XYZ file of N, CA and C in Angstrom:
462
model
N 2.506 -2.407 6.752
C 3.047 -1.376 5.896
C 2.173 -0.126 6.050
N 2.804 1.001 6.168
C 2.052 2.241 6.351
C 1.369 2.664 5.048
N 0.377 3.490 5.171
C -0.342 4.007 3.997
C 0.610 4.754 3.075
N 1.507 5.523 3.671
C 2.475 6.295 2.874
C 3.402 5.366 2.089
N 3.872 4.303 2.701
C 4.747 3.340 2.026
C 3.991 2.633 0.904
N 2.745 2.270 1.172
C 1.929 1.622 0.139
C 1.728 2.533 -1.068
N 1.423 3.798 -0.814
C 1.229 4.750 -1.909
C 2.524 4.976 -2.688
N 3.646 5.043 -1.992
C 4.939 5.221 -2.667
C 5.256 4.018 -3.536
N 5.010 2.824 -2.999
C 5.274 1.599 -3.752
C 4.357 1.514 -4.970
N 3.095 1.836 -4.785
C 2.151 1.831 -5.899
C 2.561 2.851 -6.962
N 2.965 4.029 -6.534
C 3.415 5.058 -7.483
C 4.626 4.609 -8.278
N 5.593 3.983 -7.616
C 6.787 3.489 -8.309
C 6.418 2.397 -9.300
N 5.494 1.508 -8.910
C 5.052 0.443 -9.798
C 4.380 1.007 -11.045
N 3.503 1.970 -10.859
C 2.823 2.591 -12.001
C 3.811 3.293 -12.922
N 4.808 3.926 -12.353
C 5.834 4.572 -13.169
C 6.579 3.552 -14.011
N 6.898 2.408 -13.436
C 7.570 1.345 -14.186
C 6.706 0.833 -15.328
N 5.401 0.774 -15.122
C 4.502 0.351 -16.194
C 4.506 1.337 -17.352
N 4.670 2.611 -17.060
C 4.656 3.645 -18.092
C 5.972 3.752 -18.847
N 7.075 3.320 -18.274
C 8.382 3.482 -18.906
C 8.467 2.874 -20.295
N 8.012 1.635 -20.531
C 8.085 1.105 -21.891
C 7.320 1.955 -22.893
N 6.196 2.522 -22.498
C 5.430 3.383 -23.387
C 6.228 4.626 -23.738
N 6.859 5.236 -22.769
C 7.659 6.430 -23.010
C 8.866 6.090 -23.865
N 9.506 4.960 -23.589
C 10.714 4.577 -24.316
C 10.425 4.302 -25.783
N 9.205 3.863 -26.111
C 8.892 3.537 -27.495
C 8.120 4.652 -28.198
N 7.991 5.791 -27.562
C 7.284 6.911 -28.186
C 8.041 7.363 -29.431
N 7.297 7.605 -30.475
C 7.898 8.049 -31.734
C 7.416 9.453 -32.030
N 8.226 10.179 -32.769
C 7.831 11.542 -33.090
C 7.662 11.706 -34.594
N 6.947 12.741 -34.955
C 6.774 13.114 -36.354
C 7.592 14.370 -36.581
N 8.456 14.314 -37.586
C 9.328 15.433 -37.929
C 8.859 15.999 -39.270
N 8.880 17.321 -39.408
C 8.373 17.980 -40.613
C 9.485 18.703 -41.352
N 9.347 18.694 -42.682
C 10.334 19.283 -43.578
C 9.604 20.136 -44.608
N 10.139 21.326 -44.894
C 9.626 22.154 -45.982
C 10.812 22.655 -46.790
N 10.591 23.023 -48.056
C 11.705 23.510 -48.872
C 12.370 24.768 -48.305
N 11.611 25.607 -47.611
C 12.161 26.865 -47.097
C 12.762 26.734 -45.695
N 12.638 25.564 -45.077
C 13.141 25.385 -43.708
C 14.653 25.574 -43.649
N 15.116 26.182 -42.572
C 16.553 26.409 -42.385
C 17.077 25.782 -41.096
N 16.188 25.262 -40.251
C 16.599 24.726 -38.954
C 17.413 23.445 -39.106
N 18.492 23.370 -38.347
C 19.323 22.166 -38.289
C 19.488 21.722 -36.843
N 18.492 22.059 -36.039
C 18.449 21.595 -34.658
C 16.988 21.611 -34.226
N 16.709 20.980 -33.114
C 15.345 20.974 -32.599
C 14.588 19.730 -32.987
N 13.282 19.772 -32.764
C 12.422 18.609 -32.945
C 11.728 18.541 -34.298
N 11.903 19.544 -35.128
C 11.298 19.567 -36.469
C 9.773 19.477 -36.398
N 9.172 20.307 -35.582
C 7.716 20.330 -35.453
C 7.098 20.963 -36.691
N 5.790 20.840 -36.819
C 5.090 21.452 -37.950
C 5.262 22.969 -37.928
N 5.328 23.549 -36.738
C 5.504 24.997 -36.607
C 6.945 25.432 -36.873
N 7.907 24.552 -36.651
C 9.333 24.848 -36.850
C 9.983 23.708 -37.617
N 9.666 23.559 -38.921
C 10.227 22.450 -39.694
C 11.732 22.602 -39.881
N 12.378 21.488 -40.233
C 13.839 21.451 -40.391
C 14.232 21.191 -41.835
N 15.507 21.349 -42.084
C 16.074 20.954 -43.372
C 15.935 19.439 -43.494
N 15.781 18.973 -44.706
C 15.510 17.560 -44.939
C 16.638 16.660 -44.429
N 17.878 17.029 -44.615
C 18.997 16.207 -44.155
C 19.007 16.028 -42.656
N 18.768 17.109 -41.931
C 18.738 17.028 -40.467
C 17.534 16.213 -39.996
N 16.386 16.440 -40.587
C 15.171 15.743 -40.159
C 15.304 14.235 -40.344
N 15.833 13.806 -41.480
C 15.961 12.366 -41.757
C 17.119 11.766 -40.974
N 18.293 12.338 -41.082
C 19.472 11.756 -40.431
C 19.428 11.874 -38.917
N 18.653 12.819 -38.401
C 18.538 12.989 -36.957
C 17.350 12.266 -36.351
N 16.588 11.570 -37.175
C 15.405 10.858 -36.680
C 15.819 9.587 -35.956
N 15.001 9.187 -35.005
C 15.216 7.943 -34.256
C 14.369 6.834 -34.880
N 14.742 5.603 -34.595
C 13.990 4.458 -35.103
C 12.509 4.605 -34.753
N 11.665 4.412 -35.744
C 10.225 4.514 -35.551
C 9.651 5.887 -35.807
N 10.503 6.891 -35.960
C 10.023 8.242 -36.240
C 9.445 8.322 -37.651
N 8.640 9.335 -37.881
C 8.054 9.623 -39.182
C 8.579 10.977 -39.636
N 8.989 11.078 -40.901
C 9.427 12.352 -41.469
C 8.481 12.691 -42.613
N 7.769 13.802 -42.473
C 6.804 14.255 -43.476
C 7.469 15.342 -44.309
N 7.594 15.083 -45.607
C 8.292 15.993 -46.520
C 7.253 16.711 -47.384
N 7.142 18.019 -47.208
C 6.186 18.812 -47.984
C 6.617 18.884 -49.447
N 5.659 19.081 -50.346
C 5.954 19.214 -51.772
C 6.908 20.371 -52.014
N 7.688 20.241 -53.068
C 8.638 21.277 -53.441
C 9.951 20.643 -53.857
N 10.929 21.489 -54.145
C 12.254 21.040 -54.567
C 13.241 21.288 -53.449
N 14.054 20.278 -53.153
C 15.063 20.327 -52.088
C 16.433 20.054 -52.695
N 17.350 20.986 -52.568
C 18.731 20.768 -52.961
C 19.468 20.316 -51.708
N 19.558 19.016 -51.567
C 20.095 18.394 -50.364
C 21.623 18.433 -50.409
N 22.239 18.749 -49.289
C 23.695 18.908 -49.225
C 24.412 17.700 -48.629
N 23.659 16.692 -48.138
C 24.258 15.541 -47.461
C 23.639 14.244 -47.973
N 24.317 13.146 -47.681
C 23.762 11.828 -47.945
C 22.618 11.597 -46.961
N 21.541 10.982 -47.413
C 20.401 10.693 -46.547
C 20.470 9.237 -46.100
N 20.438 9.039 -44.768
C 20.637 7.715 -44.192
C 19.499 7.343 -43.236
N 18.293 7.135 -43.751
C 17.204 6.750 -42.864
C 17.388 5.319 -42.358
N 17.351 5.146 -41.040
C 17.473 3.836 -40.416
C 16.211 3.602 -39.590
N 15.392 2.672 -40.033
C 14.137 2.349 -39.350
C 13.254 3.581 -39.174
N 13.248 4.448 -40.180
C 12.479 5.684 -40.166
C 11.502 5.639 -41.343
N 10.324 6.223 -41.171
C 9.321 6.283 -42.233
C 9.309 7.685 -42.832
N 9.769 7.794 -44.079
C 9.895 9.078 -44.762
C 8.907 9.095 -45.924
N 8.110 10.165 -46.004
C 7.130 10.214 -47.089
C 6.718 11.642 -47.403
N 6.237 11.798 -48.641
C 5.623 13.052 -49.045
C 4.207 13.097 -48.497
N 3.493 14.157 -48.822
C 2.130 14.340 -48.328
C 1.146 13.791 -49.371
N 0.287 12.885 -48.948
C -0.688 12.274 -49.848
C -1.560 13.351 -50.486
N -1.836 13.165 -51.764
C -2.703 14.104 -52.472
C -1.991 15.330 -53.003
N -0.673 15.423 -52.792
C 0.111 16.542 -53.325
C 1.216 15.985 -54.218
N 1.857 16.866 -54.966
C 2.968 16.440 -55.820
C 4.099 15.879 -54.962
N 4.737 14.840 -55.468
C 5.859 14.245 -54.738
C 6.986 15.262 -54.617
N 7.570 15.411 -53.427
C 8.706 16.321 -53.272
C 9.905 15.806 -54.072
N 10.665 16.721 -54.650
C 11.864 16.378 -55.411
C 13.086 16.636 -54.537
N 13.812 15.566 -54.220
C 15.039 15.668 -53.432
C 16.218 15.457 -54.376
N 17.047 16.499 -54.538
C 18.186 16.455 -55.442
C 19.456 16.347 -54.603
N 20.214 15.295 -54.857
C 21.437 15.059 -54.089
C 22.596 15.897 -54.572
N 23.602 16.089 -53.712
C 24.800 16.831 -54.108
C 25.624 16.028 -55.106
N 26.496 16.706 -55.823
C 27.288 16.025 -56.850
C 28.639 15.521 -56.344
N 28.851 15.528 -55.030
C 30.166 15.156 -54.501
C 30.104 14.040 -53.456
N 29.109 13.182 -53.535
C 28.980 12.120 -52.542
C 29.941 10.967 -52.813
N 30.361 10.312 -51.746
C 31.218 9.139 -51.870
C 30.423 7.851 -51.950
N 29.118 7.937 -51.752
C 28.251 6.764 -51.790
C 26.905 7.141 -52.362
N 25.948 6.274 -52.128
C 24.592 6.505 -52.631
C 23.996 7.758 -52.007
N 23.122 8.415 -52.744
C 22.437 9.600 -52.232
C 21.540 9.223 -51.054
N 20.726 8.166 -51.205
C 19.843 7.697 -50.127
C 20.138 6.228 -49.876
N 20.416 5.885 -48.624
C 20.634 4.488 -48.220
C 19.586 4.129 -47.177
N 18.600 3.342 -47.577
C 17.507 2.946 -46.687
C 17.875 1.662 -45.965
N 17.857 1.722 -44.643
C 18.154 0.551 -43.812
C 17.013 0.371 -42.815
N 15.904 -0.131 -43.308
C 14.704 -0.301 -42.489
C 13.779 0.884 -42.641
N 12.532 0.707 -42.290
C 11.573 1.785 -42.426
C 11.016 1.834 -43.834
N 10.519 3.014 -44.210
C 9.887 3.158 -45.519
C 10.254 4.478 -46.182
N 10.224 4.453 -47.500
C 10.291 5.659 -48.334
C 9.068 5.604 -49.238
N 8.253 6.673 -49.205
C 7.036 6.685 -50.011
C 6.788 8.066 -50.596
N 6.232 8.072 -51.794
C 5.740 9.296 -52.450
C 6.824 10.383 -52.477
N 7.975 10.016 -53.061
C 9.101 10.949 -53.192
C 9.675 10.838 -54.592
N 10.347 11.894 -55.027
C 11.122 11.889 -56.252
C 12.572 12.125 -55.860
N 13.452 11.189 -56.220
C 14.866 11.258 -55.842
C 15.725 11.431 -57.086
N 16.640 12.394 -57.055
C 17.545 12.619 -58.180
C 18.986 12.626 -57.672
N 19.745 11.620 -58.092
C 21.161 11.536 -57.736
C 22.002 12.222 -58.789
N 22.994 13.000 -58.364
C 23.826 13.752 -59.309
C 25.315 13.457 -59.163
N 25.704 12.599 -58.218
C 27.125 12.279 -58.037
C 27.589 11.309 -59.111
N 28.701 11.600 -59.711
C 29.247 10.795 -60.793
C 29.532 9.362 -60.332
N 28.914 8.396 -61.020
C 29.160 6.990 -60.740
C 28.528 6.474 -59.456
N 27.694 7.246 -58.811
C 27.085 6.836 -57.536
C 25.591 6.582 -57.727
N 25.070 5.689 -56.919
C 23.660 5.320 -56.991
C 22.789 6.384 -56.335
N 21.553 6.451 -56.789
C 20.602 7.370 -56.169
C 20.009 6.744 -54.912
N 19.593 5.479 -54.982
C 18.969 4.809 -53.844
C 19.521 3.402 -53.693
N 19.901 3.061 -52.467
C 20.271 1.688 -52.123
C 19.370 1.266 -50.965
N 18.679 0.147 -51.143
C 17.793 -0.381 -50.110
C 18.430 -1.642 -49.543
N 18.791 -1.587 -48.263
C 19.322 -2.767 -47.586
C 18.183 -3.572 -46.980
N 17.242 -2.879 -46.384
C 16.021 -3.492 -45.883
C 14.996 -2.377 -45.725
N 13.736 -2.742 -45.792
C 12.681 -1.745 -45.696
C 11.787 -1.793 -46.912
N 10.950 -0.783 -47.040
C 9.978 -0.710 -48.117
C 10.133 0.614 -48.849
N 10.263 0.541 -50.165
C 10.351 1.739 -51.005
C 9.262 1.620 -52.070
N 8.307 2.575 -52.051
C 7.218 2.503 -53.025
C 6.767 3.898 -53.425
N 6.142 3.970 -54.595
C 5.652 5.227 -55.139
C 6.781 6.255 -55.222
N 7.896 5.827 -55.810
C 9.070 6.693 -55.953
C 9.372 6.928 -57.421
N 9.870 8.108 -57.721
C 10.466 8.394 -59.033
C 11.949 8.549 -58.763
N 12.765 7.730 -59.441
C 14.203 7.706 -59.143
C 14.977 7.976 -60.428
N 15.848 8.981 -60.371
C 16.684 9.346 -61.513
C 18.123 9.414 -61.050
N 19.029 8.927 -61.890
C 20.448 9.042 -61.599
C 21.147 9.637 -62.811
N 21.908 10.691 -62.592
C 22.633 11.325 -63.679
C 23.741 10.401 -64.189
N 24.439 9.720 -63.269
C 25.534 8.830 -63.652
C 25.715 7.796 -62.542
N 25.131 6.651 -62.725
C 25.147 5.598 -61.716
C 23.822 4.878 -61.789
N 23.628 3.902 -60.936
C 22.364 3.178 -60.927
C 21.300 4.018 -60.246
N 20.079 3.907 -60.731
C 18.977 4.613 -60.095
C 18.693 4.028 -58.726
N 18.530 2.698 -58.672
C 18.231 2.046 -57.399
C 18.822 0.647 -57.384
N 19.195 0.226 -56.171
C 19.709 -1.129 -55.947
C 19.058 -1.681 -54.693
N 18.860 -2.982 -54.704
C 18.429 -3.674 -53.504
C 19.556 -4.607 -53.119
N 20.065 -4.431 -51.918
C 21.148 -5.280 -51.423
C 20.576 -6.259 -50.421
N 21.060 -7.486 -50.461
C 20.591 -8.488 -49.525
C 21.751 -9.019 -48.698
N 21.405 -9.652 -47.586
C 22.416 -10.272 -46.739
C 21.806 -11.509 -46.106
N 22.610 -12.283 -45.411
C 22.102 -13.474 -44.733
C 21.135 -13.096 -43.617
N 21.266 -11.887 -43.094
C 20.365 -11.446 -42.024
C 19.018 -11.106 -42.601
């Protein structure tokens, strides 16, 4: 085998070793009350709206929510995402819209930490946890259950 072929084969092998690392890379997305972005990566320099940051996150991503009040316009559906306020600061207040057809926040894996959630939709729950961890939360519902934990055979 020529030196060039050996180097090419070695390079391809090393690339294959790196692929799982790249495929499992997770990102940190940032949210502030004044953010207006609904596209992009939600970096600390260019934070996004809370709905886009959470609903657009991939499994394993982290969403850091800065203190303040958020009038959220959409249902929040974190799936295997870690969403939290900033330690040592006041918990961010996320206020849901009053026209949702379901729960304001539906957690399906991942975590919710150090947040204040307020549901305002008539007869709808503020938080439903299918799986995952929810801790250090303040949960209020204007009309409906504050929080529910749903279980399944899985």
